[in-house]
Amino acid sequence: MAEQTYNWSAIAKNPKFIELHHKKTAFLFGWWIFSTIYYFLLPLGAAFAPGLFKIQILGRINFGYLFALSQFFVSWGLAMYYAHVANKDFDRLTRELVNELQ
Amino acid sequence: MKRLLVAIGCVLSLSFAAYAEPAKAPASPDAKPAVAAPAAAPAAAPAVDAAKAAAPAKASIDYSKMKANPKVTIPIFLAIIGATMAVVVWSAKQTKSASDFYTAGGGITGTQNGWAIAGDYMSAASFLGISGLISLYGYDGFMYSVGWLVAYITVLLIVAEPCRNAGKYTLGDILSFRTSPKPVRAIAALSTVTVTTFYLTAQMVGAGKLMMLLMGIPYKTAIIGVGILMVGYVVFGGMTATTWVQIIKAGLLMTGATVLAILVSIKSGFSPIQFFEDIATNQNIIDHVKLLPIYLKESAAGTATADAGQRFLEPGLFLTNPLDQISLGMALVLGTAGMPHILMRFFTVPTAQAARKSVIVAMFIIGSFYILTTLLGFGAALHLSPQAVSKVGKGGNMAAMMLAQALGGEISPFIGDLLLAFLAAVAFATILAVVSGLVLAASAAIAHDIYVNVIKDGHASQSEQVFAARATSFAVGAMGIIIGIAAENQNVAHLVALAFAVAASGNLPVVVMSLFWKKFNTAGVCAGLVVGTLSAIGIVMISPNMTYPDKVADAAKMAYTKLEKEITDGKVKPEAMEKTLKTIEAKKLEESKNRGGTSFLGLAKPIFPLKNPGIVSIPLGFIAAILAALAFPSKKAEDMWDEIYVRQNTGLGMAKAIDH
């Protein structure tokens, strides 16, 4: 396995890398915190706002059921959104950076 | 090699056919009252005493007995074992280097890996346990399943891509990058083996109990059968075979769940509103809820606001302690991303993009599966009755199986038998796939981290590495069989939760900080792993998960007092009198034996009030890792930060997909 040696600290100071790094950190941790809070609203809500969870919305289907179901769609939506941003922005920046180095 | 494998396959298939013979005797609840599949229940499901005491199900057909038809079951089992054997023979030819063995040469595509991750994750516990919980406790069972999917957001956003770019085969690879490799690898391997042993034990015991219940195979035989197949897959086929077994199983499981969900939906005219109306107005469900202790308490306190049927669709029937819930949620959300066998799957794909794609594919499969489980669980409550479900399997573990036979049986008895046999075979394949992945993760940690990199200083030829990998897989598999047999009578349900808690408290903090914190170093890794792992285990030892003899004594006393009251009230029929008196005697003996005793650690009562340690041990793991890293700064680790950070973000300098 022939491995090219890189000047890592120079790459780390490359403006393209810094841009990539900032964008990624903000996106990944921001949305991770959002999804975590959204998830914990479910056990917290079930325990501390049972009245809200009992409100019947569609026939016998109550808010609690729809909220639990929404967790799946929010997770899927977030995954798709991330894939979209990563394919469009992060991968493009990474490609440009790698091309610049070669 | 090929002929040898075929021969082994034939012998195993024949022996399974032979073992399956006793299945002619129906695995009815009367014949085997002690049988339960504790490990297949995701949480230690409390016995539903109230439900058991309830009036017999009023369903017009008697669904309370489940029996597998061996004429249908055996061919389906043989077909699945045969298909996976063919995969092993094929992949054994491709497995030449260590990279082939651990990561299938990095040549799995994103979609394939996504199916394999899903296959790895949808264990028999999720499949049977969650549909069972829903059938007994309604809404709470569904709520329980949500965390298992949300956990993948952490995997997707935080660990999947950087791990693919920074690692090679194991957790130790990621952690040892800018630290002192020997101590870090040794301790990472130890942590991997700990987590996988907990998970493996739970799966093995669950497997044995499940096969016993489904097919009437004796427990030990089932464990040995599962163990031999698992060792065969891993030793001969490595990651390629393991991956394909997981893919096959995930496909079968989704097919089975979809068919069953459609059968349930037909009954309510494909209308969710009608489906929920049917549940809320079902007399069996209403009777069942009215006898649940929590509902009795609510009624007595005047806080029961809804009718009993509607109450089944509301939270709080099973998950009654919010703090415990949050603690479990933390362990799931953070632990999944620290599970060694999940991390390992990201090394099987060629690029970070493929790693990302595989998590997204896995999320769609796992999410759809859990939504289908709602239909199965509520469907079982509606069309079978919770009473019938809890009668056959403790914690409702047989709900999905019974539903398959009952709904299929309404079309024709043969279809019912076929669906039941199909689901039983899927459950079996599920266990095989999950345990194979675990054996591979544990043996990679021992062979790659400890043998190759610590003992041999990284100087081992490909053939030596492959030999070490095969030898350790064999040893780990053999250990799994022995532990599985030894733990037959242990309640292992809490081990799955413990595995996630250890992964979340020990592995995840050090992985995250290795990837994202410049000042992280050897001391931080060691302290984080040790403190996180030990605190999770230690807290469980002093938690209510352990057996406290006084509690056992109290339960025994309650049981015989109730029976004695039944006798004085004249509720016991004369023909059942002898049996009842015997039970009373046995319970009295149990009380006197246990009264005043102490738990394994000499405690009379649990010190820690929660079943899930995560809420305390996860912060402890993080704090230990941070403090140790700050207390013992390392210049080398800081100097190498740029390298690991650039590598994980760009994939530069990454090992080629196939490095031989």
Coordinates of C-alpha atoms in Angstrom, one line a residue, chain B residues 58 63 80 102 141 176 180 200-201 221 230 330 364 378 403 405 483 498 506 551 590:
Chain B
K58 CA -63.5 -14.6 24.8
Y63 CA -55.7 -19.1 19.8
I80 CA -32.7 -21.1 5.2
Y102 CA -12.7 -8.4 9.1
G141 CA -44.5 -0.6 23.7
S176 CA -4.8 4.3 19.0
S180 CA 0.3 5.1 22.9
L200 CA -23.9 -12.4 23.1
T201 CA -25.0 -14.0 26.4
T221 CA -29.3 -28.8 21.8
M230 CA -22.5 -19.3 14.0
M330 CA -29.5 8.0 26.8
F364 CA -35.4 3.5 6.5
F378 CA -51.9 -4.0 18.4
L403 CA -50.8 -13.8 15.2
Q405 CA -50.7 -18.7 12.7
I483 CA -21.8 -19.3 28.5
L498 CA -26.3 -3.2 30.1
G506 CA -17.2 3.7 28.0
K551 CA -38.2 -9.4 47.4
E590 CA -39.2 -20.4 48.7

